[in-house]
Tab-separated table of C-alpha atoms and ligand atoms in Angstrom:
chain	number	residue	atom	x	y	z
A	117	MET	CA	-3.518	-7.770	-24.597
A	118	ARG	CA	-7.131	-6.686	-24.096
A	119	THR	CA	-7.946	-5.926	-20.459
A	120	ARG	CA	-11.464	-6.682	-19.192
A	121	ILE	CA	-13.117	-5.407	-16.012
A	122	GLU	CA	-15.626	-8.028	-14.841
A	123	PRO	CA	-18.115	-7.876	-11.960
A	124	ALA	CA	-16.438	-9.804	-9.148
A	125	ASP	CA	-19.177	-12.401	-8.713
A	126	SER	CA	-19.525	-13.495	-12.319
A	127	GLY	CA	-15.776	-13.199	-12.986
A	128	LEU	CA	-14.676	-15.316	-10.030
A	129	PRO	CA	-14.676	-18.822	-11.573
A	130	GLU	CA	-12.612	-17.621	-14.524
A	131	ALA	CA	-10.243	-15.729	-12.209
A	132	ALA	CA	-9.701	-18.812	-10.031
A	133	GLU	CA	-9.014	-20.907	-13.129
A	134	LEU	CA	-6.527	-18.327	-14.440
A	135	ILE	CA	-4.651	-18.429	-11.103
A	136	ARG	CA	-4.513	-22.244	-11.267
A	137	CYS	CA	-3.106	-22.006	-14.822
A	138	GLY	CA	-0.273	-19.658	-13.824
A	139	GLU	CA	-1.891	-16.488	-15.197
A	140	ILE	CA	-2.311	-13.254	-13.229
A	141	VAL	CA	-5.511	-11.445	-12.191
A	142	ALA	CA	-6.250	-8.155	-10.425
A	143	PHE	CA	-8.684	-8.436	-7.508
A	144	PRO	CA	-10.036	-6.297	-4.663
A	145	THR	CA	-8.943	-6.538	-1.044
A	146	GLU	CA	-10.020	-4.336	1.859
A	147	THR	CA	-6.747	-2.351	1.649
A	148	VAL	CA	-5.991	-1.818	-2.058
A	149	TYR	CA	-6.404	-3.859	-5.256
A	150	GLY	CA	-3.813	-6.625	-5.695
A	151	LEU	CA	-2.269	-8.193	-8.795
A	152	GLY	CA	-2.341	-11.896	-7.978
A	153	GLY	CA	-0.648	-15.055	-9.172
A	154	ASP	CA	0.092	-18.523	-7.765
A	155	ALA	CA	2.865	-18.014	-5.171
A	156	GLY	CA	4.133	-21.528	-5.838
A	157	ASN	CA	4.486	-21.049	-9.604
A	158	PRO	CA	7.633	-19.244	-10.782
A	159	ILE	CA	6.066	-18.364	-14.152
A	160	ALA	CA	3.090	-16.678	-12.495
A	161	VAL	CA	5.409	-14.812	-10.147
A	162	SER	CA	7.596	-13.568	-12.985
A	163	ARG	CA	4.456	-12.338	-14.785
A	164	ILE	CA	3.597	-10.207	-11.750
A	165	TYR	CA	7.013	-8.541	-11.673
A	166	GLN	CA	6.865	-8.006	-15.421
A	167	ALA	CA	3.356	-6.504	-15.552
A	168	LYS	CA	4.198	-4.020	-12.798
A	169	GLY	CA	7.715	-3.253	-13.977
A	170	ARG	CA	8.713	-4.105	-10.424
A	171	PRO	CA	12.399	-4.438	-9.563
A	172	GLY	CA	13.285	-8.064	-8.806
A	173	ASN	CA	14.663	-7.143	-5.368
A	174	ASN	CA	11.298	-6.005	-3.961
A	175	PRO	CA	9.506	-9.052	-2.489
A	176	LEU	CA	5.754	-9.728	-2.786
A	177	ILE	CA	3.084	-10.376	-0.157
A	178	VAL	CA	1.484	-13.840	-0.173
A	179	HIS	CA	-2.265	-13.937	0.514
A	180	VAL	CA	-3.845	-16.899	2.287
A	181	PRO	CA	-7.412	-17.664	3.399
A	182	ASP	CA	-6.626	-18.465	7.060
A	183	VAL	CA	-3.978	-19.076	9.712
A	184	ALA	CA	-3.572	-22.765	8.807
A	185	ALA	CA	-2.698	-21.805	5.228
A	186	ALA	CA	-0.185	-19.246	6.524
A	187	GLN	CA	1.466	-21.981	8.583
A	188	ASP	CA	1.636	-24.121	5.426
A	189	CYS	CA	3.675	-21.409	3.691
A	190	SER	CA	6.106	-20.636	6.502
A	191	ALA	CA	8.923	-22.603	8.107
A	192	GLN	CA	8.103	-21.227	11.562
A	193	PHE	CA	5.026	-19.600	13.038
A	194	PRO	CA	6.208	-18.048	16.312
A	195	ALA	CA	3.891	-17.386	19.269
A	196	VAL	CA	3.865	-13.648	18.509
A	197	ALA	CA	2.616	-14.379	15.003
A	198	ALA	CA	-0.107	-16.668	16.356
A	199	VAL	CA	-1.357	-14.001	18.767
A	200	LEU	CA	-1.358	-11.213	16.174
A	201	ALA	CA	-2.970	-13.413	13.513
A	202	GLN	CA	-5.662	-14.552	15.916
A	203	ARG	CA	-6.548	-10.952	16.738
A	204	PHE	CA	-6.114	-9.175	13.383
A	205	TRP	CA	-6.781	-11.779	10.674
A	206	PRO	CA	-8.568	-11.619	8.422
A	207	GLY	CA	-7.489	-7.992	8.118
A	208	PRO	CA	-4.937	-5.396	7.033
A	209	LEU	CA	-1.915	-6.965	8.763
A	210	THR	CA	1.026	-8.635	6.970
A	211	LEU	CA	3.450	-10.805	8.919
A	212	VAL	CA	7.016	-11.414	7.738
A	213	LEU	CA	7.920	-15.027	8.590
A	214	GLN	CA	10.518	-17.624	7.619
A	215	ARG	CA	9.702	-18.924	4.133
A	216	ASN	CA	9.322	-22.598	3.269
A	217	GLU	CA	9.658	-24.425	-0.063
A	218	ARG	CA	6.010	-23.989	-1.053
A	219	ILE	CA	6.743	-20.372	-1.852
A	220	CYS	CA	8.904	-19.564	-4.884
A	221	PRO	CA	12.178	-17.874	-3.996
A	222	ALA	CA	11.231	-15.108	-6.480
A	223	VAL	CA	8.225	-14.144	-4.307
A	224	SER	CA	10.700	-13.288	-1.558
A	225	ALA	CA	13.202	-11.718	-3.960
A	226	GLY	CA	15.678	-14.368	-2.872
A	227	ARG	CA	15.311	-13.793	0.895
A	228	ASN	CA	14.579	-16.582	3.326
A	229	THR	CA	11.548	-14.731	4.674
A	230	VAL	CA	8.039	-14.360	3.263
A	231	ALA	CA	5.396	-11.708	3.941
A	232	ILE	CA	1.944	-13.269	4.504
A	233	ARG	CA	-1.484	-11.683	4.809
A	234	CYS	CA	-5.014	-13.013	5.251
A	235	PRO	CA	-7.301	-10.419	3.607
A	236	ASN	CA	-10.717	-9.488	4.957
A	237	HIS	CA	-12.620	-9.170	1.702
A	238	PRO	CA	-15.212	-11.642	0.411
A	239	ILE	CA	-13.883	-11.575	-3.166
A	240	ALA	CA	-10.265	-12.049	-2.117
A	241	GLN	CA	-11.337	-14.888	0.169
A	242	ALA	CA	-13.419	-16.507	-2.583
A	243	LEU	CA	-10.507	-16.278	-5.026
A	244	LEU	CA	-8.124	-17.858	-2.503
A	245	ARG	CA	-10.505	-20.682	-1.722
A	246	GLY	CA	-11.638	-21.110	-5.333
A	247	SER	CA	-8.102	-21.380	-6.704
A	248	GLY	CA	-6.780	-23.389	-3.778
A	249	ARG	CA	-3.448	-21.570	-4.077
A	250	PRO	CA	-1.569	-19.091	-1.900
A	251	ILE	CA	-1.696	-15.910	-4.011
A	252	ALA	CA	1.285	-13.576	-4.306
A	253	ALA	CA	-0.131	-10.098	-4.834
A	254	PRO	CA	1.521	-6.701	-4.744
A	255	SER	CA	-0.639	-3.623	-5.151
A	256	ALA	CA	-1.989	-3.580	-8.739
A	257	ASN	CA	-0.209	-0.426	-9.914
A	258	ALA	CA	2.817	0.183	-12.099
A	259	SER	CA	5.880	0.065	-9.855
A	260	GLY	CA	6.392	3.269	-7.853
A	261	HIS	CA	2.966	4.738	-8.573
A	262	THR	CA	-0.058	5.322	-6.365
A	263	SER	CA	-1.849	2.118	-5.292
A	264	PRO	CA	-5.288	1.446	-6.837
A	265	THR	CA	-8.422	1.492	-4.698
A	266	THR	CA	-10.947	0.915	-7.518
A	267	ALA	CA	-11.065	-1.398	-10.552
A	268	GLN	CA	-10.841	1.663	-12.820
A	269	HIS	CA	-7.589	2.718	-11.110
A	270	VAL	CA	-6.160	-0.733	-11.900
A	271	TYR	CA	-7.268	-0.330	-15.510
A	272	ASP	CA	-5.630	3.090	-15.703
A	273	GLU	CA	-2.381	1.593	-14.386
A	274	LEU	CA	-2.167	-1.780	-16.117
A	275	ALA	CA	-4.451	-1.832	-19.195
A	276	GLY	CA	-2.822	-3.887	-21.943
A	277	ARG	CA	-0.562	-5.691	-19.464
A	278	ILE	CA	-3.113	-7.950	-17.752
A	279	GLY	CA	-6.217	-9.768	-18.977
A	280	LEU	CA	-8.730	-9.582	-16.134
A	281	ILE	CA	-9.695	-7.198	-13.338
A	282	LEU	CA	-12.349	-8.295	-10.832
A	283	ASN	CA	-14.455	-5.294	-9.851
A	284	GLY	CA	-15.400	-5.292	-6.170
A	285	GLY	CA	-16.051	-1.563	-5.833
A	286	PRO	CA	-13.917	0.843	-3.800
A	287	CYS	CA	-11.656	-0.596	-1.077
A	288	SER	CA	-12.846	0.049	2.470
A	289	VAL	CA	-9.464	0.760	4.124
A	290	GLY	CA	-7.723	2.487	1.220
A	291	LEU	CA	-4.108	2.134	2.444
A	292	GLU	CA	-1.792	-0.873	2.177
A	293	SER	CA	-1.540	-3.270	5.129
A	294	THR	CA	0.688	-2.809	8.165
A	295	VAL	CA	3.793	-4.971	7.591
A	296	VAL	CA	5.314	-6.468	10.747
A	297	ASP	CA	8.469	-8.564	10.843
A	298	VAL	CA	8.048	-11.282	13.468
A	299	THR	CA	11.246	-13.203	12.728
A	300	GLY	CA	13.318	-11.405	15.385
A	301	ILE	CA	13.308	-11.128	19.166
A	302	TYR	CA	10.559	-8.523	19.119
A	303	PRO	CA	8.189	-7.420	16.321
A	304	VAL	CA	9.273	-4.585	14.034
A	305	ILE	CA	6.834	-2.521	11.969
A	306	LEU	CA	8.296	-2.238	8.474
A	307	ARG	CA	5.349	-0.335	6.982
A	308	PRO	CA	2.674	1.477	9.020
A	309	GLY	CA	-0.978	0.888	8.133
A	310	ALA	CA	-4.481	0.857	9.560
A	311	ILE	CA	-3.348	-1.433	12.393
A	312	SER	CA	-1.222	0.885	14.492
A	313	GLN	CA	1.734	0.298	16.770
A	314	ALA	CA	-0.512	0.909	19.798
A	315	MET	CA	-3.022	-1.722	18.629
A	316	LEU	CA	-0.252	-4.284	18.120
A	317	ALA	CA	1.357	-3.551	21.494
A	318	GLN	CA	-2.002	-3.691	23.267
A	319	CYS	CA	-2.852	-7.033	21.683
A	320	LEU	CA	0.469	-8.586	22.735
A	321	ALA	CA	0.189	-7.169	26.246
A	322	ALA	CA	-3.316	-8.620	26.572
A	323	ALA	CA	-1.854	-12.023	25.652
A	324	GLY	CA	0.748	-11.674	28.400
A	325	MET	CA	3.562	-10.896	25.988
A	326	ALA	CA	5.201	-7.861	27.441
A	327	MET	CA	7.468	-6.845	24.617
A	328	GLU	CA	8.439	-3.831	22.625
A	329	VAL	CA	6.875	-3.303	19.212
A	330	ALA	CA	9.447	-1.302	17.289
A	331	ALA	CA	7.867	1.478	15.247
A	332	LEU	CA	8.839	2.745	11.872
A	333	PRO	CA	12.446	3.808	12.299
A	334	SER	CA	13.307	7.442	12.802
A	335	PRO	CA	15.342	9.142	10.074
A	336	ALA	CA	18.445	8.406	12.165
A	337	GLU	CA	17.719	4.707	11.855
A	338	LYS	CA	16.906	4.956	8.190
A	339	ALA	CA	20.232	3.540	7.072
A	340	ILE	CA	19.549	0.353	8.978
A	341	ARG	CA	16.037	0.182	7.612
A	342	ASP	CA	17.166	0.605	4.025
A	343	ASP	CA	19.756	-2.032	4.383
A	344	LEU	CA	17.679	-4.376	6.390
A	345	LYS	CA	14.307	-4.906	5.194
A	346	SER	CA	11.668	-3.692	2.892
A	347	PRO	CA	12.617	-2.320	-0.494
A	348	GLY	CA	8.995	-1.088	-0.651
A	349	LEU	CA	9.979	1.472	1.932
A	350	LEU	CA	12.001	3.337	-0.671
A	351	GLU	CA	11.991	7.083	-0.222
A	352	SER	CA	10.076	7.791	-3.396
A	353	HIS	CA	7.003	5.614	-3.812
A	354	TYR	CA	3.230	5.860	-4.104
A	355	ALA	CA	3.943	8.835	-6.347
A	356	PRO	CA	1.582	10.740	-8.651
A	357	ARG	CA	2.981	11.673	-12.071
A	358	THR	CA	2.666	15.407	-11.459
A	359	VAL	CA	5.412	16.812	-9.241
A	360	ALA	CA	3.966	17.126	-5.727
A	361	TYR	CA	5.198	19.269	-2.815
A	362	ARG	CA	4.118	19.000	0.813
A	363	PHE	CA	3.251	21.745	3.293
A	364	TYR	CA	1.892	22.089	6.822
A	365	ALA	CA	-0.960	24.450	7.705
A	366	SER	CA	0.994	25.354	10.837
A	367	ASP	CA	3.821	26.796	8.720
A	368	LEU	CA	2.702	28.385	5.468
A	369	ARG	CA	5.876	30.335	4.697
A	370	GLY	CA	7.072	27.970	1.963
A	371	PHE	CA	3.540	27.608	0.584
A	372	ASN	CA	2.993	31.369	0.340
A	373	THR	CA	6.440	31.981	-1.133
A	374	TYR	CA	5.758	29.351	-3.761
A	375	LEU	CA	2.450	30.946	-4.790
A	376	ARG	CA	4.097	34.356	-5.014
A	377	ARG	CA	7.014	33.153	-7.104
A	378	LYS	CA	4.976	31.059	-9.522
A	379	PRO	CA	1.861	33.152	-10.219
A	380	ASN	CA	1.300	31.523	-13.610
A	381	GLU	CA	1.478	27.894	-12.573
A	382	ARG	CA	-1.622	25.740	-12.649
A	383	ILE	CA	-1.775	24.469	-9.101
A	384	GLY	CA	-3.646	21.428	-7.810
A	385	LEU	CA	-4.290	21.508	-4.067
A	386	LEU	CA	-4.930	18.557	-1.759
A	387	CYS	CA	-5.965	19.842	1.652
A	388	PHE	CA	-8.058	19.124	4.725
A	389	GLU	CA	-11.598	20.359	5.364
A	390	ASP	CA	-10.724	23.405	7.433
A	391	PHE	CA	-7.931	24.765	5.220
A	392	VAL	CA	-8.718	28.142	3.692
A	393	ALA	CA	-7.430	27.705	0.151
A	394	PRO	CA	-6.225	30.585	-2.010
A	395	THR	CA	-8.665	31.324	-4.825
A	396	THR	CA	-5.882	31.048	-7.402
A	397	VAL	CA	-5.612	27.261	-7.251
A	398	ALA	CA	-6.836	25.636	-10.451
A	399	LYS	CA	-8.145	22.442	-8.866
A	400	LYS	CA	-8.811	21.440	-5.288
A	401	ARG	CA	-9.647	18.159	-3.531
A	402	VAL	CA	-10.631	18.188	0.114
A	403	LEU	CA	-9.796	15.344	2.514
A	404	PRO	CA	-11.860	14.417	5.582
A	405	SER	CA	-10.279	15.292	8.920
A	406	ASN	CA	-11.102	11.837	10.335
A	407	ALA	CA	-8.103	9.521	9.778
A	408	GLU	CA	-9.992	6.397	8.649
A	409	ALA	CA	-12.202	8.411	6.299
A	410	CYS	CA	-9.133	10.201	4.951
A	411	ALA	CA	-7.261	6.922	4.324
A	412	LYS	CA	-10.183	5.579	2.359
A	413	VAL	CA	-10.270	8.406	-0.204
A	414	LEU	CA	-6.630	9.519	-0.159
A	415	TYR	CA	-5.413	7.664	-3.247
A	416	SER	CA	-8.533	8.511	-5.280
A	417	ALA	CA	-8.054	12.164	-4.442
A	418	LEU	CA	-4.396	12.060	-5.460
A	419	ARG	CA	-5.303	10.358	-8.719
A	420	GLU	CA	-8.042	12.856	-9.546
A	421	LEU	CA	-5.672	15.745	-9.033
A	422	ASP	CA	-2.969	13.959	-11.005
A	423	ALA	CA	-5.359	13.457	-13.924
A	424	VAL	CA	-6.170	17.148	-14.433
A	425	ARG	CA	-2.593	17.856	-15.538
A	426	CYS	CA	-1.631	20.691	-13.258
A	427	ASP	CA	1.935	22.025	-13.281
A	428	VAL	CA	2.316	21.109	-9.648
A	429	LEU	CA	0.412	19.585	-6.715
A	430	LEU	CA	0.584	21.136	-3.250
A	431	VAL	CA	-0.297	18.600	-0.578
A	432	GLN	CA	-1.264	19.507	2.970
A	433	PHE	CA	0.241	17.227	5.614
A	434	PRO	CA	-1.600	15.998	8.694
A	435	GLU	CA	-0.248	17.575	11.875
A	436	SER	CA	-0.912	14.394	13.867
A	437	ILE	CA	0.954	11.091	13.594
A	438	ASP	CA	-1.374	9.194	15.937
A	439	GLY	CA	-2.798	5.857	14.781
A	440	VAL	CA	-3.699	5.770	11.087
A	441	TRP	CA	-2.336	9.304	10.592
A	442	LEU	CA	1.163	7.835	10.770
A	443	ALA	CA	0.398	5.609	7.785
A	444	ILE	CA	-1.139	8.524	5.865
A	445	GLU	CA	1.877	10.673	6.664
A	446	ASP	CA	4.214	7.890	5.571
A	447	ARG	CA	2.535	7.474	2.168
A	448	LEU	CA	2.272	11.218	1.542
A	449	ARG	CA	5.924	11.670	2.450
A	450	ARG	CA	6.952	9.165	-0.195
A	451	ALA	CA	4.574	10.680	-2.769
A	452	THR	CA	5.807	14.264	-2.307
A	453	LYS	CA	8.943	16.382	-2.055
A	454	GLU	CA	9.802	19.253	0.224
A	455	LEU	CA	8.797	22.657	-1.119
A	456	PRO	CA	11.749	24.353	-2.785
A	457	LEU	CA	12.545	27.567	-0.917
B	288	TXA	O1	-2.420	-4.211	1.666
B	288	TXA	C1	-1.490	-4.756	1.079
B	288	TXA	O2	-0.487	-5.180	1.687
B	288	TXA	C2	-1.586	-4.891	-0.446
B	288	TXA	C3	-2.751	-5.823	-0.772
B	288	TXA	C4	-2.832	-6.150	-2.233
B	288	TXA	O3	-2.667	-6.970	0.027
B	288	TXA	N1	-0.363	-5.354	-0.991
B	288	TXA	C5	0.754	-4.564	-1.056
B	288	TXA	O4	1.821	-5.180	-1.681
B	288	TXA	O5	0.805	-3.436	-0.637
B	288	TXA	P1	3.104	-4.385	-2.169
B	288	TXA	O6	3.910	-5.366	-2.927
B	288	TXA	O7	2.703	-3.172	-2.877
B	288	TXA	O8	3.884	-4.093	-0.851
B	288	TXA	C6	4.508	-5.146	-0.150
B	288	TXA	C7	5.414	-4.597	0.911
B	288	TXA	C8	6.638	-3.950	0.310
B	288	TXA	O9	6.989	-2.844	1.139
B	288	TXA	C9	7.664	-5.071	0.382
B	288	TXA	O10	8.987	-4.594	0.374
B	288	TXA	C10	7.281	-5.714	1.706
B	288	TXA	O11	5.876	-5.682	1.720
B	288	TXA	N2	7.706	-7.111	1.789
B	288	TXA	C11	7.271	-8.164	1.081
B	288	TXA	N3	7.928	-9.283	1.407
B	288	TXA	C12	8.805	-8.951	2.368
B	288	TXA	C13	9.790	-9.653	3.115
B	288	TXA	N4	10.008	-10.955	2.938
B	288	TXA	N5	10.510	-8.968	4.016
B	288	TXA	C14	10.313	-7.646	4.196
B	288	TXA	N6	9.404	-6.901	3.530
B	288	TXA	C15	8.675	-7.543	2.615
B	289	MG	MG1	2.747	-1.395	-3.718
């Protein structure tokens, strides 16, 4: 199949028609590019899984243009969901709700819940309204790889497997949405993102809902998490193709030992602005020390380093887990391994 990248504006009518016909299309959102198909059409949904090589047990996020459309796709829209949606939609927040019959069981990988998001991007909104369908859309990368934040990234991932990519330029957030399960007694964050635990808790408190917002589980709770909820929270995910190891600037023992033991390796380094890099690294990409700015360029930087075919990537970890740093840390953890000592 030939894959075309079209300017978003001129490509929109065709993209909307393809969605209505059960075909799949890649499109920009504010978080990352999505690979979309009609969430009510089992053929479209199976095409998404197939194009990505995604395991059938990892459910997809359904995109809708507004709260009313989210209510149309869910069996229940609890008060917590209404408050969070009112405050954060359109935006990088996904709510896990009870599914209704408008959504194919395959979207939810057979569960009775569905993850729903209202994206804050003019092209995504125009595609939703133009097609008139709820659009199931995972990130538009091959399963397990780094998410795409430009149309070219999507092409590099899925060329030959999809027909059309709408080009809306680089994504403004750069990390996937915060996923929050609101089907239980209190909300549980299944995947951290640009909307932090503190922002969620503050919003609920302001609405008079004094309740806990459970954060991403600690390693001790990992077993429950794995069993319970989001297959997308698998340990290894968002990964570059080159083997990547993590290190902290506050403890360079492993880093220095590695450089000493492997003097002939071609090393790619991903580090923050103030890190004094050894001159021996073959390729370096520097990340901003502001969390939002870092999130925006993180995946591009990883991809650029991945493309230069180093023997190994060494990835500096943020020392903070406040706000968006937690989401950055989470993605980098899944993309990297611990340095071998
Ligand atoms: O920002 C985003 O969320 C992007 C853009 C395209 O909207 N989409 C995205 O989709 O990141 P994907 O498929 O790459 O990640 C969806 C995440 C996975 O971790 C998946 O396991 C989880 O949402 N998820 C989907 N449906 C779920 C459900 N019913 N219950 C629990 N987790 C669910
Ligand atoms: Mg993904």
